Amino acid sequence: MEYYDQHMHTNFSFDSKEKMENYLSLVGNRMVTTEHLEFNNPEEKNQDSVPDYDAYVKEINRLKEKSGKRIYRGVEIGYSAGQEDKIRDYLAKHEFDVKILSFHQNGDLDFMNDKVRHMDPIDVATQYYKMMWKGINAFHDADILAHFDYGIRKLNLTSGMFQTTAGVLLTNIFKIAIRHDMAFELNTKSMYKYHNIGLYDYAIEIYKQLGGKRFTIGSDAHDAKNVYSHYDEALEMLKAHDIHHINIYSNNAMTVMPIDDVDEGIRY
Ligand SMILES: [Zn+2]
């Protein structure tokens, strides 16, 4: 069986210009894109960023036919306070094979905005994880909890600082995620582009010790050249934590896949 990237974007997301077609030659027989659903998006003047679903499905069908590959529909649900009803309403009306849940913003500020660099890191971390804690209690209808460290990508927190500031909150967040069968995402962009490998070592162990058993790897690619980025390293990290499988979501079903089988699968 073959693993495939569980987090990537095309021009159906507000912040990507990549054509879906450009990923096709770089992946195996299966692929999913996870497009942004972000209501009240501060990065877009608080407009709603919503994928053009009809055009999305049409493009998937066109490329399925052309390539013979299986292409799934995915969404990255950006939760923010007060938007629950709109999110639920949208998801009730549009079908997706894979749903990932993200916390990007607080209504005024996306935590990847450069302003964050000039703020007090401890304040940012405290604010971000309190927000995530409230958010995941209010909304947890998803398969995967994406990049748990999104809000602190722009900071240089050591694992020690992180633990003191946000350790208890993160533990409580993971308890809710596990209760709702959400997978832990190894976001290779966070790990390798934003140098948060240490935080992932710390967080994987917490998630695992709380009984969490589901793990996905997502590149968070916004252009085709980043698909599968640092996959092998992420697999090695899981093995180092004595985790020997990864999970795949497709057609609203979850598959467990031994890591030893992956090695053959993802090299093209
Ligand atoms: Zn994403």
Tab-separated table of C-alpha atoms and ligand atoms in Angstrom:
chain	number	residue	atom	x	y	z
A	1	MET	CA	0.000	0.000	0.000
A	2	GLU	CA	1.093	3.502	-0.517
A	3	TYR	CA	1.145	6.475	1.774
A	4	TYR	CA	0.276	9.873	0.446
A	5	ASP	CA	0.690	13.406	1.740
A	6	GLN	CA	-2.223	14.312	4.013
A	7	HIS	CA	-1.869	18.100	3.897
A	8	MET	CA	-1.350	20.183	0.785
A	9	HIS	CA	-2.909	23.113	-1.052
A	10	THR	CA	-3.737	24.200	-4.569
A	11	ASN	CA	-5.157	27.395	-6.055
A	12	PHE	CA	-8.485	26.452	-4.475
A	13	SER	CA	-6.905	27.847	-1.296
A	14	PHE	CA	-6.651	31.634	-0.894
A	15	ASP	CA	-2.894	31.481	-0.324
A	16	SER	CA	-1.766	29.065	-3.047
A	17	LYS	CA	-1.339	29.552	-6.769
A	18	GLU	CA	-0.435	25.969	-7.559
A	19	LYS	CA	-2.496	24.056	-10.075
A	20	MET	CA	-3.769	20.702	-8.869
A	21	GLU	CA	-2.487	19.181	-12.060
A	22	ASN	CA	1.099	20.051	-11.167
A	23	TYR	CA	1.061	17.687	-8.197
A	24	LEU	CA	-0.129	14.728	-10.212
A	25	SER	CA	3.149	13.630	-11.721
A	26	LEU	CA	4.815	13.868	-8.295
A	27	VAL	CA	2.456	11.587	-6.389
A	28	GLY	CA	1.531	7.922	-6.630
A	29	ASN	CA	-1.887	6.570	-7.378
A	30	ARG	CA	-3.655	8.502	-4.668
A	31	MET	CA	-3.721	12.124	-3.662
A	32	VAL	CA	-5.695	14.499	-1.490
A	33	THR	CA	-5.574	18.274	-1.343
A	34	THR	CA	-6.737	20.037	1.817
A	35	GLU	CA	-8.049	23.465	0.889
A	36	HIS	CA	-8.496	26.327	3.340
A	37	LEU	CA	-11.906	27.080	4.834
A	38	GLU	CA	-11.250	30.203	6.891
A	39	PHE	CA	-14.160	32.395	7.861
A	40	ASN	CA	-13.404	35.978	8.944
A	41	ASN	CA	-9.820	35.650	7.742
A	42	PRO	CA	-7.574	38.508	8.980
A	43	GLU	CA	-5.081	37.731	6.205
A	44	GLU	CA	-7.816	38.584	3.684
A	45	LYS	CA	-9.256	41.722	5.321
A	46	ASN	CA	-11.585	39.575	7.404
A	47	GLN	CA	-13.323	38.199	4.338
A	48	ASP	CA	-14.422	34.583	4.330
A	49	SER	CA	-11.942	32.348	2.514
A	50	VAL	CA	-14.021	29.515	1.144
A	51	PRO	CA	-13.010	27.101	-1.614
A	52	ASP	CA	-15.063	27.194	-4.797
A	53	TYR	CA	-16.436	23.727	-4.133
A	54	ASP	CA	-18.154	23.127	-7.459
A	55	ALA	CA	-15.065	24.103	-9.419
A	56	TYR	CA	-12.922	22.027	-7.044
A	57	VAL	CA	-14.969	18.871	-7.570
A	58	LYS	CA	-15.060	19.505	-11.292
A	59	GLU	CA	-11.277	19.795	-11.470
A	60	ILE	CA	-10.851	16.632	-9.390
A	61	ASN	CA	-13.143	14.737	-11.728
A	62	ARG	CA	-11.352	16.069	-14.797
A	63	LEU	CA	-7.941	15.013	-13.470
A	64	LYS	CA	-9.200	11.654	-12.235
A	65	GLU	CA	-10.390	10.888	-15.695
A	66	LYS	CA	-7.236	12.155	-17.334
A	67	SER	CA	-4.774	10.388	-15.016
A	68	GLY	CA	-6.673	7.344	-13.761
A	69	LYS	CA	-5.531	8.260	-10.244
A	70	ARG	CA	-7.681	8.497	-7.169
A	71	ILE	CA	-8.011	12.070	-5.986
A	72	TYR	CA	-9.820	12.846	-2.754
A	73	ARG	CA	-11.544	15.951	-1.529
A	74	GLY	CA	-9.989	17.538	1.542
A	75	VAL	CA	-10.514	20.614	3.659
A	76	GLU	CA	-8.416	22.437	6.226
A	77	ILE	CA	-10.941	23.884	8.623
A	78	GLY	CA	-9.532	27.027	10.193
A	79	TYR	CA	-11.441	27.431	13.422
A	80	SER	CA	-11.918	30.829	15.008
A	81	ALA	CA	-14.237	31.888	17.801
A	82	GLY	CA	-17.743	32.812	16.755
A	83	GLN	CA	-17.541	31.051	13.381
A	84	GLU	CA	-18.771	27.624	14.533
A	85	ASP	CA	-22.212	27.949	12.955
A	86	LYS	CA	-20.821	28.974	9.574
A	87	ILE	CA	-18.295	26.138	9.669
A	88	ARG	CA	-20.907	23.532	10.593
A	89	ASP	CA	-23.291	24.841	7.985
A	90	TYR	CA	-20.634	24.698	5.271
A	91	LEU	CA	-19.569	21.175	6.198
A	92	ALA	CA	-23.162	19.977	6.271
A	93	LYS	CA	-23.585	21.103	2.672
A	94	HIS	CA	-20.238	20.024	1.201
A	95	GLU	CA	-18.744	16.581	1.351
A	96	PHE	CA	-15.066	15.917	2.049
A	97	ASP	CA	-13.026	12.721	2.345
A	98	VAL	CA	-10.481	14.232	4.723
A	99	LYS	CA	-10.996	17.017	7.259
A	100	ILE	CA	-8.110	18.617	9.081
A	101	LEU	CA	-8.559	21.102	11.912
A	102	SER	CA	-6.333	24.131	12.329
A	103	PHE	CA	-6.073	27.134	14.588
A	104	HIS	CA	-4.594	29.994	12.608
A	105	GLN	CA	-6.048	33.213	13.977
A	106	ASN	CA	-8.009	34.986	16.691
A	107	GLY	CA	-10.237	37.194	14.546
A	108	ASP	CA	-7.671	40.055	14.441
A	109	LEU	CA	-4.392	38.338	13.871
A	110	ASP	CA	-3.133	35.300	12.026
A	111	PHE	CA	-0.322	33.879	14.151
A	112	MET	CA	1.951	33.563	11.110
A	113	ASN	CA	1.770	37.322	10.552
A	114	ASP	CA	5.104	39.085	11.027
A	115	LYS	CA	3.605	41.220	13.809
A	116	VAL	CA	3.967	38.159	16.041
A	117	ARG	CA	7.751	38.521	15.942
A	118	HIS	CA	7.489	41.806	17.825
A	119	MET	CA	5.230	40.474	20.542
A	120	ASP	CA	6.222	38.879	23.821
A	121	PRO	CA	6.748	35.160	23.081
A	122	ILE	CA	5.319	33.949	26.365
A	123	ASP	CA	2.201	36.098	25.870
A	124	VAL	CA	1.776	34.787	22.321
A	125	ALA	CA	2.109	31.156	23.385
A	126	THR	CA	-0.281	31.603	26.313
A	127	GLN	CA	-2.847	33.361	24.147
A	128	TYR	CA	-2.551	30.826	21.334
A	129	TYR	CA	-3.006	27.690	23.442
A	130	LYS	CA	-5.845	29.184	25.473
A	131	MET	CA	-7.525	29.920	22.158
A	132	MET	CA	-6.892	26.395	20.892
A	133	TRP	CA	-8.192	24.896	24.121
A	134	LYS	CA	-11.455	26.824	23.906
A	135	GLY	CA	-11.686	26.130	20.189
A	136	ILE	CA	-11.231	22.391	20.290
A	137	ASN	CA	-13.861	22.149	22.995
A	138	ALA	CA	-16.291	24.042	20.784
A	139	PHE	CA	-15.430	22.256	17.546
A	140	HIS	CA	-13.819	18.856	17.009
A	141	ASP	CA	-15.464	17.378	13.937
A	142	ALA	CA	-12.258	16.517	12.076
A	143	ASP	CA	-9.952	13.600	11.329
A	144	ILE	CA	-6.641	15.288	11.973
A	145	LEU	CA	-5.378	18.033	14.287
A	146	ALA	CA	-2.994	19.970	12.057
A	147	HIS	CA	0.263	21.695	13.113
A	148	PHE	CA	-0.282	21.993	16.889
A	149	ASP	CA	2.561	24.535	16.883
A	150	TYR	CA	1.208	26.918	14.218
A	151	GLY	CA	0.866	29.851	16.631
A	152	ILE	CA	4.475	29.698	17.716
A	153	ARG	CA	6.174	29.000	14.394
A	154	LYS	CA	7.471	32.573	14.380
A	155	LEU	CA	8.908	32.363	17.880
A	156	ASN	CA	12.035	30.656	19.074
A	157	LEU	CA	10.692	28.756	22.035
A	158	THR	CA	12.763	25.970	23.514
A	159	SER	CA	10.953	22.807	24.567
A	160	GLY	CA	11.555	23.865	28.178
A	161	MET	CA	9.943	27.283	27.664
A	162	PHE	CA	7.117	25.647	25.770
A	163	GLN	CA	6.490	23.114	28.493
A	164	THR	CA	6.375	25.744	31.239
A	165	THR	CA	4.073	28.029	29.278
A	166	ALA	CA	1.789	25.705	27.360
A	167	GLY	CA	2.495	22.140	28.510
A	168	VAL	CA	-0.640	21.759	30.614
A	169	LEU	CA	-2.868	23.371	27.994
A	170	LEU	CA	-1.445	21.201	25.228
A	171	THR	CA	-2.015	18.086	27.323
A	172	ASN	CA	-5.655	19.049	27.794
A	173	ILE	CA	-6.000	19.847	24.087
A	174	PHE	CA	-4.632	16.429	23.139
A	175	LYS	CA	-7.044	14.723	25.547
A	176	ILE	CA	-9.952	16.237	23.628
A	177	ALA	CA	-8.360	15.395	20.271
A	178	ILE	CA	-7.866	11.763	21.314
A	179	ARG	CA	-11.389	11.503	22.696
A	180	HIS	CA	-12.641	12.518	19.247
A	181	ASP	CA	-10.249	10.180	17.390
A	182	MET	CA	-8.214	12.968	15.889
A	183	ALA	CA	-4.792	12.114	14.521
A	184	PHE	CA	-1.623	13.974	15.428
A	185	GLU	CA	-0.127	15.617	12.348
A	186	LEU	CA	3.616	15.690	11.842
A	187	ASN	CA	3.677	18.920	9.884
A	188	THR	CA	7.013	18.812	8.124
A	189	LYS	CA	6.880	22.530	7.310
A	190	SER	CA	6.733	23.312	11.039
A	191	MET	CA	9.411	20.779	11.811
A	192	TYR	CA	11.973	21.618	9.150
A	193	LYS	CA	11.210	25.055	7.758
A	194	TYR	CA	10.339	26.580	11.133
A	195	HIS	CA	12.740	24.406	13.125
A	196	ASN	CA	10.257	23.032	15.624
A	197	ILE	CA	11.571	19.455	15.637
A	198	GLY	CA	12.239	19.632	19.378
A	199	LEU	CA	8.640	20.632	20.052
A	200	TYR	CA	7.417	17.726	17.934
A	201	ASP	CA	9.557	15.299	19.944
A	202	TYR	CA	7.982	16.676	23.082
A	203	ALA	CA	4.396	16.721	21.781
A	204	ILE	CA	4.438	13.275	20.132
A	205	GLU	CA	5.403	11.783	23.474
A	206	ILE	CA	2.540	13.555	25.280
A	207	TYR	CA	-0.018	12.531	22.654
A	208	LYS	CA	1.242	8.950	22.772
A	209	GLN	CA	1.286	8.722	26.555
A	210	LEU	CA	-2.284	9.991	26.688
A	211	GLY	CA	-3.284	7.026	24.533
A	212	GLY	CA	-3.251	8.716	21.117
A	213	LYS	CA	-2.597	6.207	18.373
A	214	ARG	CA	-3.143	8.039	15.102
A	215	PHE	CA	-0.392	9.858	13.238
A	216	THR	CA	-0.305	11.525	9.853
A	217	ILE	CA	2.451	13.270	7.933
A	218	GLY	CA	1.636	16.429	6.014
A	219	SER	CA	3.992	18.679	4.091
A	220	ASP	CA	1.595	21.654	4.161
A	221	ALA	CA	2.821	22.283	0.614
A	222	HIS	CA	1.450	25.352	-1.131
A	223	ASP	CA	3.397	24.551	-4.257
A	224	ALA	CA	4.177	21.270	-5.933
A	225	LYS	CA	7.888	21.309	-5.191
A	226	ASN	CA	7.188	20.842	-1.476
A	227	VAL	CA	4.976	17.783	-1.686
A	228	TYR	CA	6.409	14.941	0.457
A	229	SER	CA	8.985	17.332	1.828
A	230	HIS	CA	11.071	15.678	4.610
A	231	TYR	CA	8.898	12.596	4.643
A	232	ASP	CA	11.672	10.158	5.426
A	233	GLU	CA	12.822	12.215	8.399
A	234	ALA	CA	9.285	12.328	9.781
A	235	LEU	CA	9.021	8.536	9.472
A	236	GLU	CA	12.325	8.190	11.306
A	237	MET	CA	11.040	10.448	14.051
A	238	LEU	CA	7.986	8.259	14.556
A	239	LYS	CA	10.153	5.167	14.758
A	240	ALA	CA	12.375	6.886	17.318
A	241	HIS	CA	9.239	7.268	19.440
A	242	ASP	CA	8.532	3.560	19.057
A	243	ILE	CA	5.618	4.264	16.729
A	244	HIS	CA	5.605	1.906	13.777
A	245	HIS	CA	2.585	2.898	11.769
A	246	ILE	CA	1.009	5.909	10.137
A	247	ASN	CA	-2.608	6.608	9.292
A	248	ILE	CA	-4.300	7.496	6.054
A	249	TYR	CA	-7.697	9.061	5.591
A	250	SER	CA	-9.736	8.570	2.465
A	251	ASN	CA	-13.427	8.258	1.697
A	252	ASN	CA	-14.142	9.067	5.339
A	253	ALA	CA	-12.332	5.914	6.386
A	254	MET	CA	-9.096	5.559	8.318
A	255	THR	CA	-6.396	3.054	7.400
A	256	VAL	CA	-3.487	1.997	9.600
A	257	MET	CA	-0.326	1.378	7.675
A	258	PRO	CA	2.896	-0.162	9.049
A	259	ILE	CA	5.857	2.156	8.463
A	260	ASP	CA	7.970	-0.650	7.010
A	261	ASP	CA	5.519	-0.899	4.140
A	262	VAL	CA	5.739	2.822	3.482
A	263	ASP	CA	9.351	2.778	2.406
A	264	GLU	CA	8.602	1.174	-0.908
A	265	GLY	CA	5.409	3.107	-1.355
A	266	ILE	CA	6.426	6.731	-1.426
A	267	ARG	CA	9.464	6.752	-3.663
A	268	TYR	CA	8.624	7.777	-7.180
B	1	ZN	ZN	-2.500	23.919	5.371
